[in-house]
Short mmCIF file of C-alpha atoms in Angstrom, two decimals:
data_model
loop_
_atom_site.label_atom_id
_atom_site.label_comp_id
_atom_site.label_asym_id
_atom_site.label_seq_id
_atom_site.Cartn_x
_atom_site.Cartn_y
_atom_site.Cartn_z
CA UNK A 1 -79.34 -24.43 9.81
CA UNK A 2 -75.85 -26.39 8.97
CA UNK A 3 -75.42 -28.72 6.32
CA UNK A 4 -75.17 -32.66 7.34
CA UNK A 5 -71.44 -31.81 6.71
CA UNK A 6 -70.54 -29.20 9.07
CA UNK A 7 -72.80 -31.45 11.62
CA UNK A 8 -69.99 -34.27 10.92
CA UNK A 9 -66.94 -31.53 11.27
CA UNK A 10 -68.55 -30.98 14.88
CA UNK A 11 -68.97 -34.61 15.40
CA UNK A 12 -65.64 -35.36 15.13
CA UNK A 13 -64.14 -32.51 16.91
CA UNK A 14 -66.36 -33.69 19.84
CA UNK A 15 -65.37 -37.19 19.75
CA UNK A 16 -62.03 -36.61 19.21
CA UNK A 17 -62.00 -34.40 22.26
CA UNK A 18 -63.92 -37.48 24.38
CA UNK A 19 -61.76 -39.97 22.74
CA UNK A 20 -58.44 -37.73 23.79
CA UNK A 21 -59.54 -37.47 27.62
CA UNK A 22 -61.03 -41.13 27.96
CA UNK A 23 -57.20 -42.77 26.68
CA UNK A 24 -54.57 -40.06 27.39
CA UNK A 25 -52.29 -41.18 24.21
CA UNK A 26 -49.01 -42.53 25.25
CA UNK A 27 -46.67 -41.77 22.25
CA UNK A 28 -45.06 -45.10 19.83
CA UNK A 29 -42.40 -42.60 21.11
CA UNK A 30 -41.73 -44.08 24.63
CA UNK A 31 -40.42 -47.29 22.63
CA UNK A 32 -37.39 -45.23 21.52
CA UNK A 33 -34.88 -44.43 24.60
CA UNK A 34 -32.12 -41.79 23.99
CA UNK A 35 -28.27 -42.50 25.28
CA UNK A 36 -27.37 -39.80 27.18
CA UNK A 37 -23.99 -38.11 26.77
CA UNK A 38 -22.62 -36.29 29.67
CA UNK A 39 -20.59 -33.83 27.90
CA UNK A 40 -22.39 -32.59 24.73
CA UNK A 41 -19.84 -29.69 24.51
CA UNK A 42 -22.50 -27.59 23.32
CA UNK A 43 -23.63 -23.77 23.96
CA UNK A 44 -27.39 -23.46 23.97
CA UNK A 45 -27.35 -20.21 22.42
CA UNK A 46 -25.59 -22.15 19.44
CA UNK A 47 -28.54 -24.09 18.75
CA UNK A 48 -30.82 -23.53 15.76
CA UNK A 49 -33.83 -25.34 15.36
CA UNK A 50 -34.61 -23.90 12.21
CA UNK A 51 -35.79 -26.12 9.20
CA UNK A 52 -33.76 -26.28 6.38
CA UNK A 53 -35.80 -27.01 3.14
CA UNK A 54 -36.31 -25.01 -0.10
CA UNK A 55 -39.87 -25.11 0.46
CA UNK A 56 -40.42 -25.21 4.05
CA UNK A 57 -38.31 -23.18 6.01
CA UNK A 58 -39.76 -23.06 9.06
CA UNK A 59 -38.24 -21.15 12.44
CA UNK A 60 -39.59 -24.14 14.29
CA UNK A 61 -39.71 -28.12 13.55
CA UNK A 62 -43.33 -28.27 14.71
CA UNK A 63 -46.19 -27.38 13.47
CA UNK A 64 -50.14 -26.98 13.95
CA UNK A 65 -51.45 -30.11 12.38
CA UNK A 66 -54.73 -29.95 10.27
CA UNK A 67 -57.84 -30.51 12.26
CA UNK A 68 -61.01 -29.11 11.31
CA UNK A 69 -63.36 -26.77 9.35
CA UNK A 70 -66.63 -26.58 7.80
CA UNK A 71 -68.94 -25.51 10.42
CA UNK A 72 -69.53 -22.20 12.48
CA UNK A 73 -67.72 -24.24 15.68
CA UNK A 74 -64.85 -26.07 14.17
CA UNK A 75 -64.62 -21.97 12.27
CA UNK A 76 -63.57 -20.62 15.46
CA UNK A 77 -60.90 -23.20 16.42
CA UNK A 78 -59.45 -22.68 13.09
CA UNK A 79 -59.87 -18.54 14.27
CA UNK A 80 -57.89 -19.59 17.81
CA UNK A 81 -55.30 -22.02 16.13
CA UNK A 82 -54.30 -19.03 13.88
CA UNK A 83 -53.84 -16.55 16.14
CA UNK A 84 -51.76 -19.12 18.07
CA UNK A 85 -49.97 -19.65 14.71
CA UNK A 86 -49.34 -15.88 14.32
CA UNK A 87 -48.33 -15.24 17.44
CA UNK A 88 -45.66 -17.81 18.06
CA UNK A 89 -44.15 -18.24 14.92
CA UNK A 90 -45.41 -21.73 13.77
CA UNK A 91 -47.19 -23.27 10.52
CA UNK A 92 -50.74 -24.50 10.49
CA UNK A 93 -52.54 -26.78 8.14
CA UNK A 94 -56.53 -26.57 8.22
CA UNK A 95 -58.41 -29.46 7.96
CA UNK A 96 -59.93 -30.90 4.93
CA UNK A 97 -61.90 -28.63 2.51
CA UNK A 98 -63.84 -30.81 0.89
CA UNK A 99 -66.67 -29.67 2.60
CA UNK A 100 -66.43 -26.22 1.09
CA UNK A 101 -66.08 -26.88 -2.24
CA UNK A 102 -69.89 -28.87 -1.57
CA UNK A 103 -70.97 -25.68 0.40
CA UNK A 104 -69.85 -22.26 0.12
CA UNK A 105 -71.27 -21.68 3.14
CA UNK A 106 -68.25 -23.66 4.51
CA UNK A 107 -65.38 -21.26 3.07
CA UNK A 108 -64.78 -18.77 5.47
CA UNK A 109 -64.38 -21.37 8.41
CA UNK A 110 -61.31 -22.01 6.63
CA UNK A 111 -60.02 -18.24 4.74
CA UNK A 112 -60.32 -17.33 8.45
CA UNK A 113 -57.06 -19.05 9.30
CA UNK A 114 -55.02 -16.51 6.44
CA UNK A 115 -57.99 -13.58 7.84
CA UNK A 116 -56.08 -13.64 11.01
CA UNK A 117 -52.35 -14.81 9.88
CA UNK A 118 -51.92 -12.91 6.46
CA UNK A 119 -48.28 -13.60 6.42
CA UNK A 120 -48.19 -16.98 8.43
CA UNK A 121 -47.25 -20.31 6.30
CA UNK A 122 -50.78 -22.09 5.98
CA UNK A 123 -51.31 -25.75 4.58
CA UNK A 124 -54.41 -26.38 2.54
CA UNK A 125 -55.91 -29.85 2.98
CA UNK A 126 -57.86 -32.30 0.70
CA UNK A 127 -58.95 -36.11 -0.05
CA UNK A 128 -57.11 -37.91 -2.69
CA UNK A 129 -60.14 -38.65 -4.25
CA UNK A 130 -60.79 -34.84 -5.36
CA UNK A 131 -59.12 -33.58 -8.71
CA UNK A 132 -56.27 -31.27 -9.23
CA UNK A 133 -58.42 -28.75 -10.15
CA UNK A 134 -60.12 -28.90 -7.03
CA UNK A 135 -56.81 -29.61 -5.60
CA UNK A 136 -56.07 -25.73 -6.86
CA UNK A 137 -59.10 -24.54 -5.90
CA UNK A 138 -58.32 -25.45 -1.65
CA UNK A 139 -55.06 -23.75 -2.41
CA UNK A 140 -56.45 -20.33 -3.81
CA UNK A 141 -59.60 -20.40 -1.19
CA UNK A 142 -56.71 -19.41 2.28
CA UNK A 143 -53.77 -18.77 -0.44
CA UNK A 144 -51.88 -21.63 0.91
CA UNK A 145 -48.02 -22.14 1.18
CA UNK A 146 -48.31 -26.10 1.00
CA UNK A 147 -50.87 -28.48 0.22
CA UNK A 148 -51.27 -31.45 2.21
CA UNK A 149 -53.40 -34.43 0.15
CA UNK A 150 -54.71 -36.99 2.79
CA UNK A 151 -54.84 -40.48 2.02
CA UNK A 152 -57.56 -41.83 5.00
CA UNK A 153 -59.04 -45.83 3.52
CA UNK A 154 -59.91 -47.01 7.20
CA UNK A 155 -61.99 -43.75 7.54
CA UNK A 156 -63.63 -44.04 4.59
CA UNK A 157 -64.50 -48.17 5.22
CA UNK A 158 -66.00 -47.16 8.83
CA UNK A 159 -67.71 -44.26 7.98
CA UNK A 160 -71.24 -44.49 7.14
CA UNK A 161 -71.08 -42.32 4.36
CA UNK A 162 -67.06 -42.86 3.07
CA UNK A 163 -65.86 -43.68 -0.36
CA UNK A 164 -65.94 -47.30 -1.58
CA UNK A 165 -63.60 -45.93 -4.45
CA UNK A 166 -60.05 -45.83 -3.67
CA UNK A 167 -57.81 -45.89 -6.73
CA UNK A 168 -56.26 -42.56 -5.90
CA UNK A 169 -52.93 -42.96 -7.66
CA UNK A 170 -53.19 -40.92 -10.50
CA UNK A 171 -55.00 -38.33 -8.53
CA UNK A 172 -51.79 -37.86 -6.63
CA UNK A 173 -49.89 -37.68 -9.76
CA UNK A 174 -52.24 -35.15 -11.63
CA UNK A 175 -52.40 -33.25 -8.08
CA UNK A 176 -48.71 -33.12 -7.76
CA UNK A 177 -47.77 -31.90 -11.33
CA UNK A 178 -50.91 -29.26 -11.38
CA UNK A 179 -51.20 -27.32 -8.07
CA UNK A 180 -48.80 -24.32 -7.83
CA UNK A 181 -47.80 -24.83 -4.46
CA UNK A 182 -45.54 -28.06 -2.98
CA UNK A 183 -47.40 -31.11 -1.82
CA UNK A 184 -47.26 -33.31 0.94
CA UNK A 185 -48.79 -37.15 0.94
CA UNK A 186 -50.44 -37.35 4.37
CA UNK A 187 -51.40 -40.59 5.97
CA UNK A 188 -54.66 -39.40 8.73
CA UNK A 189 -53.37 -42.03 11.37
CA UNK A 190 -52.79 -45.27 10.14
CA UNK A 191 -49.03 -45.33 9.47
CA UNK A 192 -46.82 -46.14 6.40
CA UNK A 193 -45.37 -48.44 5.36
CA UNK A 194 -41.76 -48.83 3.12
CA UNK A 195 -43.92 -50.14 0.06
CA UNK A 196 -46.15 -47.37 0.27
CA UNK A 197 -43.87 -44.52 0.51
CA UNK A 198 -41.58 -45.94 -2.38
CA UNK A 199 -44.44 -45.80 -4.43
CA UNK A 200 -45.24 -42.31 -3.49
CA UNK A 201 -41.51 -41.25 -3.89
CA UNK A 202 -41.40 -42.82 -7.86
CA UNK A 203 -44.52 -41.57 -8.87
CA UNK A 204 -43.11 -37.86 -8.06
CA UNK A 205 -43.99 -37.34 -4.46
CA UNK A 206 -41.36 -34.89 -2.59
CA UNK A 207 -42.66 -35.23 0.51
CA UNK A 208 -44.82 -37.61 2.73
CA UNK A 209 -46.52 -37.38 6.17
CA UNK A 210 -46.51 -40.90 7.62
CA UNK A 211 -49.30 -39.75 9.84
CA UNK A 212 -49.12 -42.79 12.17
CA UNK A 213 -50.71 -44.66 15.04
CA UNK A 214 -51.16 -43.58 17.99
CA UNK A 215 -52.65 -40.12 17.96
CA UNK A 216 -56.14 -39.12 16.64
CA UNK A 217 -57.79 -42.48 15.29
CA UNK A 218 -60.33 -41.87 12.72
CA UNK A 219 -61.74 -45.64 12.81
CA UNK A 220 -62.89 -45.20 16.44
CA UNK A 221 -63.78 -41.48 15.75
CA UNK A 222 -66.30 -43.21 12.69
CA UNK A 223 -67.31 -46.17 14.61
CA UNK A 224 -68.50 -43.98 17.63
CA UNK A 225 -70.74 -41.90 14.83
CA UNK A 226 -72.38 -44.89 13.48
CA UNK A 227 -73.53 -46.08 16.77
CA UNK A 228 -75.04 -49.18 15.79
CA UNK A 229 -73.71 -52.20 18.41
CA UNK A 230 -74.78 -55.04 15.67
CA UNK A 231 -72.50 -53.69 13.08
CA UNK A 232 -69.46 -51.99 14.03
CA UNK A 233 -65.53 -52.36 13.40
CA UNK A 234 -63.98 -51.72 16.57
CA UNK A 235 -62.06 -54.54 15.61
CA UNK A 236 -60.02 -51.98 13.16
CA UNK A 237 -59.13 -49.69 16.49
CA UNK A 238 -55.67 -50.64 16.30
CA UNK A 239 -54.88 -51.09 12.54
CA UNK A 240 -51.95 -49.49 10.69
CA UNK A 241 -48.27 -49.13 11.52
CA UNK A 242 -47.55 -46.75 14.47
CA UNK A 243 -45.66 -43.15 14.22
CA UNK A 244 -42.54 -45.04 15.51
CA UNK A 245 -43.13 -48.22 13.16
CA UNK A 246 -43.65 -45.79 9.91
CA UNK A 247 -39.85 -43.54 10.66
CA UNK A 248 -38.31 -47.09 10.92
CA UNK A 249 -40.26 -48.31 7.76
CA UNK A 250 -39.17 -44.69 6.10
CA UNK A 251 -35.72 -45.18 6.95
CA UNK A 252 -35.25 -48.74 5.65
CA UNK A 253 -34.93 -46.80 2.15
CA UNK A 254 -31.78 -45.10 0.55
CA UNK A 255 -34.36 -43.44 -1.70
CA UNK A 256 -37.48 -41.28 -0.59
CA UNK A 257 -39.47 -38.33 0.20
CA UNK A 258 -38.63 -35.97 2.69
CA UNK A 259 -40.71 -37.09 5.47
CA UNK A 260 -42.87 -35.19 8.11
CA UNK A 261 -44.67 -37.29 10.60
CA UNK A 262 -47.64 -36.64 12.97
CA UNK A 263 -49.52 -39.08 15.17
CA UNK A 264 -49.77 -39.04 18.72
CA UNK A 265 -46.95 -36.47 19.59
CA UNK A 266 -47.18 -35.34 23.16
CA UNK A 267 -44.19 -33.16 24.16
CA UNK A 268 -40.84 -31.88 22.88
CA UNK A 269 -38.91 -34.75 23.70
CA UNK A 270 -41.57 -36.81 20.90
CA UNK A 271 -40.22 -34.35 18.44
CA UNK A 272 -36.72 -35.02 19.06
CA UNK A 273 -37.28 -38.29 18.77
CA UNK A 274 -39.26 -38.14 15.87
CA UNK A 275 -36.83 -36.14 13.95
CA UNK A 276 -33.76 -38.40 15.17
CA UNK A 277 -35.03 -41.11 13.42
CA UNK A 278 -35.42 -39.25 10.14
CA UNK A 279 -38.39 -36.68 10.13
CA UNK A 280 -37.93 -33.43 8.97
CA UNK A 281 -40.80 -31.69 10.93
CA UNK A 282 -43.42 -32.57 13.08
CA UNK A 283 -47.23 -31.83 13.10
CA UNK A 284 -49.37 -31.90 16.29
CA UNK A 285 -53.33 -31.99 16.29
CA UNK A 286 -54.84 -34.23 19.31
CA UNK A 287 -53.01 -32.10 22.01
CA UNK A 288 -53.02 -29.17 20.33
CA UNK A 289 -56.88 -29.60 19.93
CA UNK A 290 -57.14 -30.64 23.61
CA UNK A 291 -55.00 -27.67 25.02
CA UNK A 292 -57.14 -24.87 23.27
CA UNK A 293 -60.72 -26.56 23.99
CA UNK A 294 -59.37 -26.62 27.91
CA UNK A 295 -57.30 -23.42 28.10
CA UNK A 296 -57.92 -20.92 24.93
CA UNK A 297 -55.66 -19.58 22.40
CA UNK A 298 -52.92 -17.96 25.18
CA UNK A 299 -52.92 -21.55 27.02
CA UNK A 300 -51.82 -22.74 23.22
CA UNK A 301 -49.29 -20.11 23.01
CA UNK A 302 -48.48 -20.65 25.90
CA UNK A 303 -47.78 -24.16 25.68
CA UNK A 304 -46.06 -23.74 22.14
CA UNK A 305 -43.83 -20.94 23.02
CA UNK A 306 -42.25 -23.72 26.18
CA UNK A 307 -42.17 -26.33 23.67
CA UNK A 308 -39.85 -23.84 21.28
CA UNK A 309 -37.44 -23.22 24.04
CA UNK A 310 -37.69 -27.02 25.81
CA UNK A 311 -36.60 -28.12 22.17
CA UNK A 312 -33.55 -26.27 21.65
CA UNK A 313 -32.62 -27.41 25.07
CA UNK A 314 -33.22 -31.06 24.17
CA UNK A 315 -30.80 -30.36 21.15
CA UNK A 316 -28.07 -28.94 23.06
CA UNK A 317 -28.66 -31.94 25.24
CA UNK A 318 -27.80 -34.50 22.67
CA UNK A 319 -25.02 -32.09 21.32
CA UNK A 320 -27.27 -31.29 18.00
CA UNK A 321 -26.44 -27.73 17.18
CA UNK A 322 -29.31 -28.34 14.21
CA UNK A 323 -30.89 -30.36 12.84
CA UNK A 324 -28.12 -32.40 10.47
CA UNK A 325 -26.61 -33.24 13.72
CA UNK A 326 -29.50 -35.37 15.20
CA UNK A 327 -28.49 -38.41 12.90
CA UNK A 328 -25.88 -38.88 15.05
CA UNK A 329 -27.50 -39.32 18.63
CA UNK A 330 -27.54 -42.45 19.88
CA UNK A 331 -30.77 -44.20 20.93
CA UNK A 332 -32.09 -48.15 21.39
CA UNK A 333 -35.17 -49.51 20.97
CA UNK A 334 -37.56 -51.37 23.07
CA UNK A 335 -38.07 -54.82 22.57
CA UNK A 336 -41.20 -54.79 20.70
CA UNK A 337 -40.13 -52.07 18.12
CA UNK A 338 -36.79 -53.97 17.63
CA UNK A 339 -38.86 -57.21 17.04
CA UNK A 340 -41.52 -55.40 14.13
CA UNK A 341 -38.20 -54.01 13.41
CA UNK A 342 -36.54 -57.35 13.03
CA UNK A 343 -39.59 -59.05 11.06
CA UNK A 344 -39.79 -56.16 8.77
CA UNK A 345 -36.44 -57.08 7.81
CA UNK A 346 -35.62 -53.41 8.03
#
């Protein structure tokens, strides 16, 4: 029988499946409209989507987002989003090991994402609550390339059994100067704001996840566990800065991070957009999750390997040969993002 943990990892799978299918996200995406240019002057086969970092070069500017791990289910999507991994190319985070370092019956639900991608970049995942020991520890168990720390307080207030405890600071410091492998500050869903990542980027931080709005959201995901109609916080459903709201927030600052973002992402032209306004990659979950619970791992790869090749069309169509050229595409905003723009003072 499964620990009360791995019965929560397969909790919120399933409701993040049911949430996915009842609201069909609509990316904070839409609110940004590219110009188009008519003559981009551009050969496709001149296009490189590669990204350039010391620490993450990856062939693609997408990657598999973390999602899950700790029980003999959420084991075998981790088994099918690795062999998707391997096969196209991409990077993969897991989802949070916490749950393994409780019980060790957990561990190979996550070591069987580097089982089946030995040479594949791999992102460990853990709370900012845990130490940098344990920190280490996530890293060793799949011998991770990255380390993504996830910062999650609306979670943790809705869930029943969350941390009341969140002075996570000098975690993040201690994390950052022990673990052996580069660290990224991930927001789960509820945005970022400029005041947040500033503090992140002093304190040592080299690169954030914004994680914003409009994907996966955690406070429904909790407040659908609970189940109790006298005391719930539904009211929270549509806290936090949005994906779009957090690269504006991001870019407000002559000093930061590099900066990843995930939340809600839907197609390659999200990416693009994502990355014009100042991301450096992009991680999908929610319709990652959703393609390989309806199709398998070759309706993943599938989908991944048109999303490759529909992105370096989208950058020959805004004249981008790479990735330094997509800060100078053109694009407006909609009315409402100029206006949180505009009150943000931004």
């Amino acid at each position: 029988m499964e620990s009360a943990h791995a019965h929560r990892k397969d909790e919120h799978l399933a409701l993040a499946e049911a949430e996915y299918r009842r609201q069909q996200p609509v990316s904070s995406l839409e609110q940004v409209r590219l110009i188009h240019q008519s003559l981009p002057e551009i050969k496709i086969s001149d296009v490189s989507t590669t990204v350039r970092d010391a620490k993450f070069n990856f062939a693609t500017p997408f990657y598999i987002e973390a999602m899950t791990g700790g029980s003999t289910r959420t084991g075998r999507i981790n088994e099918q989003l690795a062999e998707a991994a391997k096969e196209t190319g991409v990077a993969m985070a897991v989802g949070s090991q916490s749950v393994a370092l409780k019980d060790p019956h957990a561990i190979e639900t996550f070591t069987i994402a580097r089982k089946v991608n030995p040479d594949g970049f791999i992102m460990a995942n853990i709370g900012a609550g845990h130490t940098a020991q344990s920190a280490q520890q996530v890293v060793e168990m799949i011998g991770a390339n990255a380390l993504e720390v996830h910062v999650n307080v609306p979670q943790e207030v809705v869930m029943p059994e969350g941390d009341q405890n969140f002075l996570w600071l000098d975690n993040i410091i201690d994390i950052i100067q022990t673990v052996s492998v580069p660290v990224i500050i991930k927001e789960v869903g509820f945005g970022m704001d400029a005041a947040t990542i500033k503090k992140l980027y002093d304190c040592g931080t080299k690169y954030v996840n914004l994680g914003g709005r409009s994907g996966t959201n955690f406070a429904v995901i909790e407040n659908r566990r609970y189940r109790d109609k006298d005391f719930n916080y539904d009211f929270l459903y549509d806290w936090g800065q949005t994906t779009a709201e957090s690269l504006l927030e991001a870019q407000s600052l002559k000093q930061k991070p590099t900066i990843f973002a995930t939340g809600g992402i839907q197609n390659p032209l999200d990416i693009l957009k994502a990355q014009i306004l100042g991301a450096k990659a992009v991680g999908i979950a929610g319709h990652f999750l959703h393609t390989t619970l309806q199709d398998g791992t070759a309706g993943l790869v599938n989908e991944i390997t048109h999303w490759q090749q529909q992105l370096t069309e989208l950058y020959a169509l805004v004249g981008a040969r790479s990735a330094d050229d997509l800060v100078n595409v053109p694009y407006v905003l909609s009315a409402e993002l100029q206006n949180y723009k505009n009150q943000r003072k931004l």
